[in-house]
Coordinates of C-alpha atoms in Angstrom, one line a residue:
Chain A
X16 CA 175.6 178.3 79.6
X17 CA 172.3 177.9 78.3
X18 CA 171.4 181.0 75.7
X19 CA 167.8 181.3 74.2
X20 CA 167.9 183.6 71.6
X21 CA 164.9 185.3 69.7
X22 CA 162.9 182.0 70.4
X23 CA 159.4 181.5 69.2
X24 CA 157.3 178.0 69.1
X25 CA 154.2 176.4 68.7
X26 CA 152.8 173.0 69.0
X27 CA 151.2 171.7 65.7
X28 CA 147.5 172.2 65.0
X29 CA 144.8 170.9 62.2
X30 CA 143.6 174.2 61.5
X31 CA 146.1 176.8 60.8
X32 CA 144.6 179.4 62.7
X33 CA 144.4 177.2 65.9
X34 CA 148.4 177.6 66.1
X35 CA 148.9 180.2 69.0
X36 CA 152.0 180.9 69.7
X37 CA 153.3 179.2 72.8
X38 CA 156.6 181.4 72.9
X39 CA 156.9 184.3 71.4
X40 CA 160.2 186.0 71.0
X41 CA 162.1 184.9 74.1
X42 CA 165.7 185.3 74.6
X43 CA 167.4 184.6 78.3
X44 CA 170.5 182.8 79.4
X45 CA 171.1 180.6 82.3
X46 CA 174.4 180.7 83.4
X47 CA 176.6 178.2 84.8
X48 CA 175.7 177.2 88.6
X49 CA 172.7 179.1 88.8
X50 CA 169.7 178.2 90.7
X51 CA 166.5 179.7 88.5
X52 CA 163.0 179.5 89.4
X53 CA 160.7 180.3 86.0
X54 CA 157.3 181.5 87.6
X55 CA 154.0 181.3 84.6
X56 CA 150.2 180.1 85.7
X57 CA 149.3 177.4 83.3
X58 CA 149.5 177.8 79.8
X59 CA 152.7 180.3 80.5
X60 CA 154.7 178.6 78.3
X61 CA 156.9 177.9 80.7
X62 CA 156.9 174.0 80.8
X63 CA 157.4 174.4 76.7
X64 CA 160.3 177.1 77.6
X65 CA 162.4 174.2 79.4
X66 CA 161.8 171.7 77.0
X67 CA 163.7 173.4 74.3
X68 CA 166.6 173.2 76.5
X69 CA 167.3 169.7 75.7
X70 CA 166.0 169.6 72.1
X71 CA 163.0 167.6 73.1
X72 CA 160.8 171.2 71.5
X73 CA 162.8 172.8 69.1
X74 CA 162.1 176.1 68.1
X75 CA 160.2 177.3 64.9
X76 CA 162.4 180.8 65.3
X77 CA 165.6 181.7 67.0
X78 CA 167.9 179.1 68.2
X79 CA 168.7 177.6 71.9
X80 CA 172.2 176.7 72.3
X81 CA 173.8 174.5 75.4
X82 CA 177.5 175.2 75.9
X83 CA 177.6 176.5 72.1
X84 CA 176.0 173.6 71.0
X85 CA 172.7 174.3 69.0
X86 CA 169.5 172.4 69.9
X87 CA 168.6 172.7 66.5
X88 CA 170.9 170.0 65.0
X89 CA 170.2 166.8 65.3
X90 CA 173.3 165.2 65.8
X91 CA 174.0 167.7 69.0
X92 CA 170.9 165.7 70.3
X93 CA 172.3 162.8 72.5
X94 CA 174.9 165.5 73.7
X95 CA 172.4 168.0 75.0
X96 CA 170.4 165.6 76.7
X97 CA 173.4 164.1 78.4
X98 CA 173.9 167.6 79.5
X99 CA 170.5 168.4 80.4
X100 CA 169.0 166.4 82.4
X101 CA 165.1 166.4 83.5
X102 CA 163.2 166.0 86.4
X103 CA 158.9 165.9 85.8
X104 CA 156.2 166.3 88.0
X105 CA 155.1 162.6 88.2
X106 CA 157.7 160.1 89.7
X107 CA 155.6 157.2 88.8
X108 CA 155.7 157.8 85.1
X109 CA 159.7 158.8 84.6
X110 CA 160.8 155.3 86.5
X111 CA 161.6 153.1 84.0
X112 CA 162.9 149.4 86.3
X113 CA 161.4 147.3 88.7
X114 CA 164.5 147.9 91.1
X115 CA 165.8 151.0 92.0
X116 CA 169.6 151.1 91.3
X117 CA 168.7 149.3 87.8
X118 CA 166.3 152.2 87.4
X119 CA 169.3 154.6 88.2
X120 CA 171.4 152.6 86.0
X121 CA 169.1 153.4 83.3
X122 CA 170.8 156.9 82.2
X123 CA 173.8 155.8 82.0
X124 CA 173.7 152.4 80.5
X125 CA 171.6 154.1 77.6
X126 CA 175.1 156.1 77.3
X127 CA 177.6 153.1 77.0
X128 CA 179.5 153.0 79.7
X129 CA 181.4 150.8 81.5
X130 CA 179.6 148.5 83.6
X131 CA 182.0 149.1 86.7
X132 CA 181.7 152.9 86.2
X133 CA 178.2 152.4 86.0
X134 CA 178.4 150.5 88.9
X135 CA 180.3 153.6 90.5
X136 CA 177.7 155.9 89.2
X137 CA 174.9 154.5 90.2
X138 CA 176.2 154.2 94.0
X139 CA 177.3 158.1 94.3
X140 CA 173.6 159.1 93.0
X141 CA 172.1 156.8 95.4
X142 CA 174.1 158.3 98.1
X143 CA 173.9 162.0 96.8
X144 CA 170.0 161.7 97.4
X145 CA 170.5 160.0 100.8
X146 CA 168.5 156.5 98.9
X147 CA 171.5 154.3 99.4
X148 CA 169.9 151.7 101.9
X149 CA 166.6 151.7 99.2
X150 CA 168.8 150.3 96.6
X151 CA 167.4 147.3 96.0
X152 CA 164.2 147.9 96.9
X153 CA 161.1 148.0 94.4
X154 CA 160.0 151.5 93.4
X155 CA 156.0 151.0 94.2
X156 CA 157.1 150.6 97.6
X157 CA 158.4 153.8 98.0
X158 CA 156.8 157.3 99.3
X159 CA 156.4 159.8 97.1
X160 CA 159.4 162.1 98.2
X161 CA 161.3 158.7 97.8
X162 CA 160.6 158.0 94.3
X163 CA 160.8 161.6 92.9
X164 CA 164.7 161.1 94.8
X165 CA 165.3 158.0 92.9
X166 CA 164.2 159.7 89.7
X167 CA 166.9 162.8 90.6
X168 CA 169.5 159.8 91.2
X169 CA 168.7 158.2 88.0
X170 CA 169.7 161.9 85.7
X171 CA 172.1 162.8 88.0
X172 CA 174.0 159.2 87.2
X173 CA 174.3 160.7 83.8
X174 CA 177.0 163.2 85.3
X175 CA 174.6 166.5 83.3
X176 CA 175.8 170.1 84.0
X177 CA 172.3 171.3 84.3
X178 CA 169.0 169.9 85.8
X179 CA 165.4 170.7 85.1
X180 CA 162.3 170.2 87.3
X181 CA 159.9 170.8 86.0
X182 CA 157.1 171.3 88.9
X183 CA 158.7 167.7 90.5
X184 CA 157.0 168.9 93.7
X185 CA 153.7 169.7 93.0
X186 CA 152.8 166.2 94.1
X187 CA 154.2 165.5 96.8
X188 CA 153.1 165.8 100.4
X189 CA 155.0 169.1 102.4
X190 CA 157.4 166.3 103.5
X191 CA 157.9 164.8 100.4
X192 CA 158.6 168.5 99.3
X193 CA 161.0 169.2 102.0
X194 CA 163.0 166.0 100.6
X195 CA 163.3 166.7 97.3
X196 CA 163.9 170.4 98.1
X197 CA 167.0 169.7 100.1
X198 CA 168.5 167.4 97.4
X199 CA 167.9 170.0 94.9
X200 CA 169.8 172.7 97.4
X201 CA 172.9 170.0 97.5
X202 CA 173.3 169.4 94.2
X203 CA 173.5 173.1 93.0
X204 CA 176.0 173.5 95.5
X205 CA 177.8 171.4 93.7
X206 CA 178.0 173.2 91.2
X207 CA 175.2 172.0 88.8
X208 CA 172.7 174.5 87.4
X209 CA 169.1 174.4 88.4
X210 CA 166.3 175.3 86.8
X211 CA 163.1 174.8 88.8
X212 CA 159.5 175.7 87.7
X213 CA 157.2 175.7 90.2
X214 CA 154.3 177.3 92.1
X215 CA 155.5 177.1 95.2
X216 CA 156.3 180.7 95.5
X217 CA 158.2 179.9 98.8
X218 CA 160.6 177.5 97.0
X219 CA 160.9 180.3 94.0
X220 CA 162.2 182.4 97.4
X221 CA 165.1 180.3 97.9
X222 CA 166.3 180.6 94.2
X223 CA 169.1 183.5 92.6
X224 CA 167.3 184.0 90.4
X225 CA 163.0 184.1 88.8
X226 CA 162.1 184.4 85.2
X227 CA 158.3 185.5 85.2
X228 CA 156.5 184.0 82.0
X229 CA 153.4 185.2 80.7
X230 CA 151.5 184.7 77.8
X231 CA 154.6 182.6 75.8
X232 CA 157.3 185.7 77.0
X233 CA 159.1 186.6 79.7
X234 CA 157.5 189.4 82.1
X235 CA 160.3 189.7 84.6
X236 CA 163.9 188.5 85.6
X237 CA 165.2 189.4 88.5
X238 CA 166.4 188.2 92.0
X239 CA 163.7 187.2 94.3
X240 CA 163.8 189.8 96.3
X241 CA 163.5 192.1 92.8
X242 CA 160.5 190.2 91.5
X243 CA 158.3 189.7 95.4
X244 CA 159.2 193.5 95.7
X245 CA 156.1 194.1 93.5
X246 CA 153.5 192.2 94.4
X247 CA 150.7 194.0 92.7
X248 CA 152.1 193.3 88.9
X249 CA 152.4 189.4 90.5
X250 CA 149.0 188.7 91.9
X251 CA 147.7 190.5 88.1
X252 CA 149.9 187.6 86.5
X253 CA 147.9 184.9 88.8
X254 CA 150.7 184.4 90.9
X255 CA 151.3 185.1 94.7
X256 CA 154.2 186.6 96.6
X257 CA 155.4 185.0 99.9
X258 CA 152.9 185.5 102.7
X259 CA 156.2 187.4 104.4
X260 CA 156.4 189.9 101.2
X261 CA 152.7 190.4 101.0
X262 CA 152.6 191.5 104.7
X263 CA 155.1 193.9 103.8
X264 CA 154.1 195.4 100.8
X265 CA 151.0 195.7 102.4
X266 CA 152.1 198.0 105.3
X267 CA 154.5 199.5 102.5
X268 CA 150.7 200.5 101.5
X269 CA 150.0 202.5 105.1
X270 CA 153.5 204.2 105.0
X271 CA 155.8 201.8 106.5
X272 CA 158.9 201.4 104.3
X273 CA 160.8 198.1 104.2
X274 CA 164.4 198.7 102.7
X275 CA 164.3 194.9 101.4
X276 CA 161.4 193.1 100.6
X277 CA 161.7 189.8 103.3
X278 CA 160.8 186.6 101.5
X279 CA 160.9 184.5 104.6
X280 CA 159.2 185.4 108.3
X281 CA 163.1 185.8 109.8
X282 CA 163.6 188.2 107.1
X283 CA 160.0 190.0 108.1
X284 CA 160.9 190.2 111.9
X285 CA 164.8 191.0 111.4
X286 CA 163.7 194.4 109.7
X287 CA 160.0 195.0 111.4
X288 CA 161.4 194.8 114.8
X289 CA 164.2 197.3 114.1
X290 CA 161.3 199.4 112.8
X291 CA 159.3 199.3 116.1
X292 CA 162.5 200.3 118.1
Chain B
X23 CA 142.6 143.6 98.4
X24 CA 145.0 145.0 95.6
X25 CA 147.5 145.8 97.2
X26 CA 149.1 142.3 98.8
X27 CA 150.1 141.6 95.6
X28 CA 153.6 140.7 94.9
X29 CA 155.6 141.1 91.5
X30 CA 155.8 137.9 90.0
X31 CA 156.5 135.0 92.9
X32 CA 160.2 135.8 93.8
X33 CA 161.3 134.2 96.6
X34 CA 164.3 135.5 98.1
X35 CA 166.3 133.3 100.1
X36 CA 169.9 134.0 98.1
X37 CA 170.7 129.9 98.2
X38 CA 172.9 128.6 95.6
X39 CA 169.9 128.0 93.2
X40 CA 169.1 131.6 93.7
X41 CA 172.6 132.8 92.6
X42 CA 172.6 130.6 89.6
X43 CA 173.0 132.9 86.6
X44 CA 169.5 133.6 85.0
X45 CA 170.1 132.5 81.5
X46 CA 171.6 129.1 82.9
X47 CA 168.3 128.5 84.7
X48 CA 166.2 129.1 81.9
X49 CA 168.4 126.7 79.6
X50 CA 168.2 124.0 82.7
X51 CA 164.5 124.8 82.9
X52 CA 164.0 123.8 79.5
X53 CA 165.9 120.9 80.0
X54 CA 164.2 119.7 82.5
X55 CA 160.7 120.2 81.2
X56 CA 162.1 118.2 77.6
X57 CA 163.7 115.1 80.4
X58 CA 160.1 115.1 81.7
X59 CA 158.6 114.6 78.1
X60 CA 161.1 111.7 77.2
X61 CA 161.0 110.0 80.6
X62 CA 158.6 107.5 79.9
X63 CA 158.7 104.4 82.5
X64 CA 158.8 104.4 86.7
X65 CA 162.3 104.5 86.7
X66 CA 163.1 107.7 85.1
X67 CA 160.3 109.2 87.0
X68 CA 162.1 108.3 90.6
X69 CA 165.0 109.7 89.0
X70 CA 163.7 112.9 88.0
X71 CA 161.1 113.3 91.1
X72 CA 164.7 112.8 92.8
X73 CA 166.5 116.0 90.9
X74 CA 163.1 117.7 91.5
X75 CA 163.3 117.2 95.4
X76 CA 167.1 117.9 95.5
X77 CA 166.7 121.1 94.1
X78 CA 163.9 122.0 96.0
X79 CA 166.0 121.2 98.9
X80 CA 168.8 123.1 97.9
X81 CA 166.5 126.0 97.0
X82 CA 165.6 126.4 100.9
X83 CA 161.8 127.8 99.4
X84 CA 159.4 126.5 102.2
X85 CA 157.6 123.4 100.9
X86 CA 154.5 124.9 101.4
X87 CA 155.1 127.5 98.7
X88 CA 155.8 124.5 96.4
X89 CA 152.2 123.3 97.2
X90 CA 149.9 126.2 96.8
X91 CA 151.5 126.8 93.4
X92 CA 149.7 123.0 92.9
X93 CA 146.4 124.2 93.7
X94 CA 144.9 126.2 91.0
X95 CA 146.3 123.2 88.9
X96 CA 144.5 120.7 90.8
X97 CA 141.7 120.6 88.3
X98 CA 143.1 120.2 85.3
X99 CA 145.1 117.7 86.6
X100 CA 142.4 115.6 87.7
X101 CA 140.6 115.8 84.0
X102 CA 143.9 114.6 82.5
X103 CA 144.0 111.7 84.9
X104 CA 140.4 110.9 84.7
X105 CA 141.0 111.5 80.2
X106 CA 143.5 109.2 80.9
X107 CA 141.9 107.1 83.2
X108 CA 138.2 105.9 81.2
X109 CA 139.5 106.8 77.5
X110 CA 142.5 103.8 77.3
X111 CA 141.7 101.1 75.4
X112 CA 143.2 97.9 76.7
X113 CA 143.1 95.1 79.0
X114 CA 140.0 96.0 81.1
X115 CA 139.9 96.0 84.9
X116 CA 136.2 97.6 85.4
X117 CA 133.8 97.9 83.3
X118 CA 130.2 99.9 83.7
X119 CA 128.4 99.9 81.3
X120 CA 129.9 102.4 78.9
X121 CA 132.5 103.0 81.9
X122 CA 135.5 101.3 81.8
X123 CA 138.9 101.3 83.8
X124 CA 142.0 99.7 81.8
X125 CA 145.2 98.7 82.7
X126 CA 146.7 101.1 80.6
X127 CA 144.5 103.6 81.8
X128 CA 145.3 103.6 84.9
X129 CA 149.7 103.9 83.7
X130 CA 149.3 106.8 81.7
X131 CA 147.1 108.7 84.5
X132 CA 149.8 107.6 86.9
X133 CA 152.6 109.5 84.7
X134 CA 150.8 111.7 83.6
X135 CA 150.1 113.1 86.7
X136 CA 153.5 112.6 88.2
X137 CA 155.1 114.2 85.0
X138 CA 152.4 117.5 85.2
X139 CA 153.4 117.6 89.2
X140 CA 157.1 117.7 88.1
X141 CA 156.7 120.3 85.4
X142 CA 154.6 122.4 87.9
X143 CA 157.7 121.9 90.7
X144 CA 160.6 122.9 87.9
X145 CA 158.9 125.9 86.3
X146 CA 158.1 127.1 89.5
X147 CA 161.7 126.8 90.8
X148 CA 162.6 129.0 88.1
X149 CA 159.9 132.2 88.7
X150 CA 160.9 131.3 92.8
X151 CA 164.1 131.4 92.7
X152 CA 164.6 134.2 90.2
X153 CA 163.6 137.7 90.5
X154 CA 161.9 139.1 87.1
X155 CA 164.5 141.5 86.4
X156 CA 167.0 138.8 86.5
X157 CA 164.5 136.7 83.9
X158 CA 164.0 139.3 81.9
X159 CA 168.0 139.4 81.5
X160 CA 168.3 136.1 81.3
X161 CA 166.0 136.1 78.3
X162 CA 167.3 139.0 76.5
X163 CA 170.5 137.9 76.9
X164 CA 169.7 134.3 75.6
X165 CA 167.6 136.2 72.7
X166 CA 170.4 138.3 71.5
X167 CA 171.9 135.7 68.9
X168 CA 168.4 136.1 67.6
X169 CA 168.8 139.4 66.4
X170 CA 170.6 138.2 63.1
X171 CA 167.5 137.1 62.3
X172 CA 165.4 140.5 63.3
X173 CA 163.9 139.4 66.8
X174 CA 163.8 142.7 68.7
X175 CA 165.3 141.0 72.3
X176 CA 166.4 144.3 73.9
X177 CA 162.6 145.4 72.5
X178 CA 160.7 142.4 74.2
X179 CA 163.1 142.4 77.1
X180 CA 162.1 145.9 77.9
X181 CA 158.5 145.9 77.3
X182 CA 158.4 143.0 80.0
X183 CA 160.0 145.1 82.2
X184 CA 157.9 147.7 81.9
X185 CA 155.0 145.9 82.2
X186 CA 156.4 144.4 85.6
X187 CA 156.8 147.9 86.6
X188 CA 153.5 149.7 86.1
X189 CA 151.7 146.3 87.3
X190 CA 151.3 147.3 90.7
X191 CA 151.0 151.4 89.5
X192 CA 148.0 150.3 87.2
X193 CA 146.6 148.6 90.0
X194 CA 146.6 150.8 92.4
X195 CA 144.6 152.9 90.0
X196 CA 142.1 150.7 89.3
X197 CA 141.7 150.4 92.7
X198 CA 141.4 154.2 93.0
X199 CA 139.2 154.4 90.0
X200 CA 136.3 151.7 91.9
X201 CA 136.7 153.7 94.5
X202 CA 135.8 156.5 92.7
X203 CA 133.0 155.0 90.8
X204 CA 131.9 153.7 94.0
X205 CA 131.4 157.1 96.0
X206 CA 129.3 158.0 92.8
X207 CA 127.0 155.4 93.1
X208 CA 128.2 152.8 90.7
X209 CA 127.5 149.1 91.9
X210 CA 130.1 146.5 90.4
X211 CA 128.4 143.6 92.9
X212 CA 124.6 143.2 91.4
X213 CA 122.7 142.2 88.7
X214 CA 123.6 139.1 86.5
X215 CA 127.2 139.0 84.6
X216 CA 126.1 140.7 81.6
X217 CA 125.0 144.2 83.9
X218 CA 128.3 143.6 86.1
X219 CA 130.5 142.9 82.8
X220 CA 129.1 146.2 81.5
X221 CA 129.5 147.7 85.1
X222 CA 133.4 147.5 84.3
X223 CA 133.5 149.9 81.9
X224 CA 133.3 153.2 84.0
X225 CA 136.0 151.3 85.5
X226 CA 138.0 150.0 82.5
X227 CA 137.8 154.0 80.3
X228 CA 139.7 155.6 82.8
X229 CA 142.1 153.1 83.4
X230 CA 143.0 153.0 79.7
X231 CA 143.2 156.9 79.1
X232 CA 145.4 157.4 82.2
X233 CA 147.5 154.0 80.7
X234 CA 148.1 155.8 77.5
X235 CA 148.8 158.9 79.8
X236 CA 151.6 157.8 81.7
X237 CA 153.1 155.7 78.3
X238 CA 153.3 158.9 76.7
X239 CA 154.9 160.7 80.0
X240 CA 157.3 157.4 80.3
X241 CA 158.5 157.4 76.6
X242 CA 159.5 161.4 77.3
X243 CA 161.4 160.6 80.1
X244 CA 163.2 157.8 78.7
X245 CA 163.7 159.8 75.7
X246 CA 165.5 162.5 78.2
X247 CA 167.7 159.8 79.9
X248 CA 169.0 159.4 76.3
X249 CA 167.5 156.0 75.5
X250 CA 167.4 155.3 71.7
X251 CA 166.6 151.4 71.5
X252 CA 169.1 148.8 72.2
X253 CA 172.1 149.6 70.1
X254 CA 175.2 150.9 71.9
X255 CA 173.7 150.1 75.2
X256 CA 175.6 148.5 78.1
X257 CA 174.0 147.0 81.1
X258 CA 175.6 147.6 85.0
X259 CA 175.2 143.9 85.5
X260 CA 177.3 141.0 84.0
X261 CA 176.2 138.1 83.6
X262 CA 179.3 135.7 84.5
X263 CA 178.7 131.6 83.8
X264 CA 180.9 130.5 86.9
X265 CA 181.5 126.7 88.4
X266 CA 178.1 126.8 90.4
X267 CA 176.4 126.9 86.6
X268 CA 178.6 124.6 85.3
X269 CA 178.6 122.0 88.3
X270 CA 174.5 122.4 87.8
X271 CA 174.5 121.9 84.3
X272 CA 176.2 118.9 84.8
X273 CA 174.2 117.1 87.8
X274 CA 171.0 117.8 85.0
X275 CA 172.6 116.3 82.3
X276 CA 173.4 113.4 84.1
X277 CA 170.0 113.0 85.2
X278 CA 169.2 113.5 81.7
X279 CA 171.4 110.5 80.4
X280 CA 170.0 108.4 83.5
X281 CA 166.8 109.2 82.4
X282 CA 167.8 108.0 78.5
X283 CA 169.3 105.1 79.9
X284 CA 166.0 103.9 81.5
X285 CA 164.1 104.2 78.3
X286 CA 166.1 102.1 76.4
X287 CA 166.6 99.6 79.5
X288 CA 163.0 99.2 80.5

């Protein structure tokens, strides 16, 4: 479990004054094998909120602890990150060898292990993200969808219990999307814990689970079908709803009543149809 | 026109040379290129222009390949023979005025020449036959003793990977970046070299901020795969000497004691 507790932070400043606070007061836990989506416009706080899951921001106030360890200590460090692991938005910048099993390889290596259970490692991520026949291939050859893969395979060689993306689709073509979607689908049903920031309101829809940020502190946390329910107090924080929740609350607007909000069109027909009958 | 480019010159054709282990072609390299240096009459040449030809045979690279990497050496090859060639003193063959051609001359530009085309077809072998993350292991690995005496290996090994990495990333930048400049009205083809030198900097700015950009996203990354410098890191490959390295070790040094055996002989 990760548990945020009381957590405030700010990046440093020259001037004194110039220090906003970019959390303020925030206290959440993720749970073991969750899938969360953490929802913010820019400057939200939200990118900052994830990095003090694996000590690389560590709070000026409260304390964020992973599995009872506390970010806070420096000698937990090498433990968290082990446990965390991070995916970021550019897959250029995170992939670190010319040659993409050695880039897997990386994590793990940096770990001391065995160089025949790194071996093993490195061929069960490969396969996990379906990249197995790119192994040896150079990493600028790759697509988009392809690389930010290859970056998943290189944490998840490092065995962590939870996984951060932080927006690792927001450049990527819609097929590139669908890709790294997909991997991130089979890997928390295997029982590694997701956290996904993104902006892609229809890949929030598929999560248990969206923490709202605003302003440095958390607005909402609910299920997806909680939080898209009202999308009035969403489109004030600068985000959307699902086109299919929109439509709804929308017509909720002229009287007709939808007992769950739908977040995907199969959803929207499934209850407007047994409306119309 | 950037894009064709390929990381270093890696030939893949997994021949024996090929699967020779890195740090045992580097040592042979060096070897060879020190052979070259002391081979100093015909016979040692034949005898080292025959190792050279072996191994290119054995290599299986196309000869072609061998030649083009000749070209952009061409000219300074030709100076050395022509230094070579006008600047002996010695018994004279033909004489021009200040011009002259000596017997000597003309030996030394001989092996010279053969000895540069030589060193040329060795170092090659090894950047042909040898992909660069194999070099770059080689090297670290043949650096490590060196850490007694405070060379960072694992540092330089790494940095030279990384460079080989975000070649063609950087690249495909600048390219962007022209291309950019370009659809903003930026000319990088006129005027005389000092207006196109100073036509590079819209070009070279952005390519340096987005450089430091991406180091600074790379070093958190690597930061979050747990790296922490070289200490108590393992590597997925070994590095094994087996009885190819040996058996190749031993056809050079032979060479090598041919080659000493001329010397003295002739």
């Amino acid at each position: 479990m990760i548990s945020v507790k009381n957590v405030s932070f700010s990046y440093d400043s020259e001037e004194k004054e110039d220090r906003k606070k970019v959390l303020d007061n925030v206290s959440l836990d993720i749970n073991q094998g969750e899938l969360v989506a953490v929802l913010g416009h820019n400057g939200s706080g939200k990118s900052t909120l994830v990095k003090t899951f694996n000590g690389i921001c560590i709070p000026d106030e409260g304390c964020v602890t992973v599995d009872g360890l506390d970010t806070g200590n420096e000698e937990n460090c090498g433990q968290i990150r082990r446990k965390v692991g991070m995916v970021f938005q550019n897959p250029d910048n995170q992939i670190v060898a010319t040659i993409v099993e050695e880039d897997v390889a990386f994590g793990p290596e940096n770990l001391g292990i065995e160089s025949e259970q790194i071996r093993k490692r490195v061929d069960d991520a490969l396969r996990t993200v379906g990249m197995t026949a790119y192994a040896s291939h150079a990493p600028h050859m790759l697509s988009g969808g392809q690389k930010q893969r290859v970056a998943i395979a290189g944490v998840i060689a490092m065995e962590p219990s939870y996984i951060v993306f932080d927006e690792s689709t927001a450049m990527l073509d819609p097929k590139g999307r669908k890709e790294v979607i997909e991997t991130i689908k089979k890997l928390n049903s295997k029982g590694i814990t997701i956290i996904l920031i993104t902006h892609y309101m229809e890949e929030a829809a598929l999560c248990d689970r969206i923490i709202v940020m605003n302003k440095g502190r958390v607005e909402k946390d609910g299920t997806p079908t909680e939080i898209f329910a009202d999308a009035e107090t969403m489109q004030k924080l600068g985000l959307g709803v699902p086109q299919p929740s929109l439509l709804a609350y929308e017509l909720g607007k002229q009287g007709v009543k939808f007992e769950k909000t739908p977040l995907t069109a199969e959803e929207f027909i499934k209850e407007f149809t047994g409306k119309i009958r | 026109m950037l894009n064709d480019i390929t990381l270093g010159q890696f030939y893949p054709t997994n021949s024996i040379i090929h699967r020779l282990d890195p740090r045992m072609k580097i040592v042979l390299t060096v070897l060879l290129v020190v052979f070259l240096f002391v081979a100093d009459n015909l016979y040692g040449f034949i005898l080292m222009a025959a190792l050279c030809v072996l191994a290119v045979i054995v290599s299986t690279i196309p000869v072609g390949y061998i030649l083009r990497s000749f070209k952009p050496l061409l000219f300074i090859i030709f100076i050395t023979c022509m230094l070579n060639v006008f600047l002996t003193d010695g018994r004279i063959l033909w004489q021009y005025s200040f011009l002259k051609i000596t017997y000597e001359g003309v030996y030394l530009a001989v092996f010279m020449v053969i000895r540069l085309f030589l060193l040329i077809t060795v170092t090659n072998l090894l950047t042909l036959t040898t992909s660069p993350i194999l070099l770059t292991d080689g090297l670290e690995r043949l650096m490590s003793p060196l850490k007694k005496i405070k060379v960072p290996s694992h540092e330089i090994a790494m940095m030279m990977t990384i460079a080989l990495r975000f070649i063609p990333t950087l690249l495909e930048e600048t390219d962007k970046i022209i291309k950019a400049q370009s659809a903003r009205g930026a000319s990088f083809t006129s005027g005389n070299i000092f207006a196109r030198a100073k036509a590079m900097i819209p070009i070279l700015i952005p390519l340096f901020i987005s450089a430091f950009r991406r180091a600074d996203e790379l070093a958190l990354a690597m930061e979050c795969r747990c790296y922490s410098g070289g200490e108590n890191r393992t590597r997925m490959r070994r590095l094994k000497i087996q009885a190819r390295d040996i058996v190749a070790l031993l056809i050079s040094v032979v060479f090598g004691v041919a080659v000493l055996v001329t010397n003295t002989l002739f």
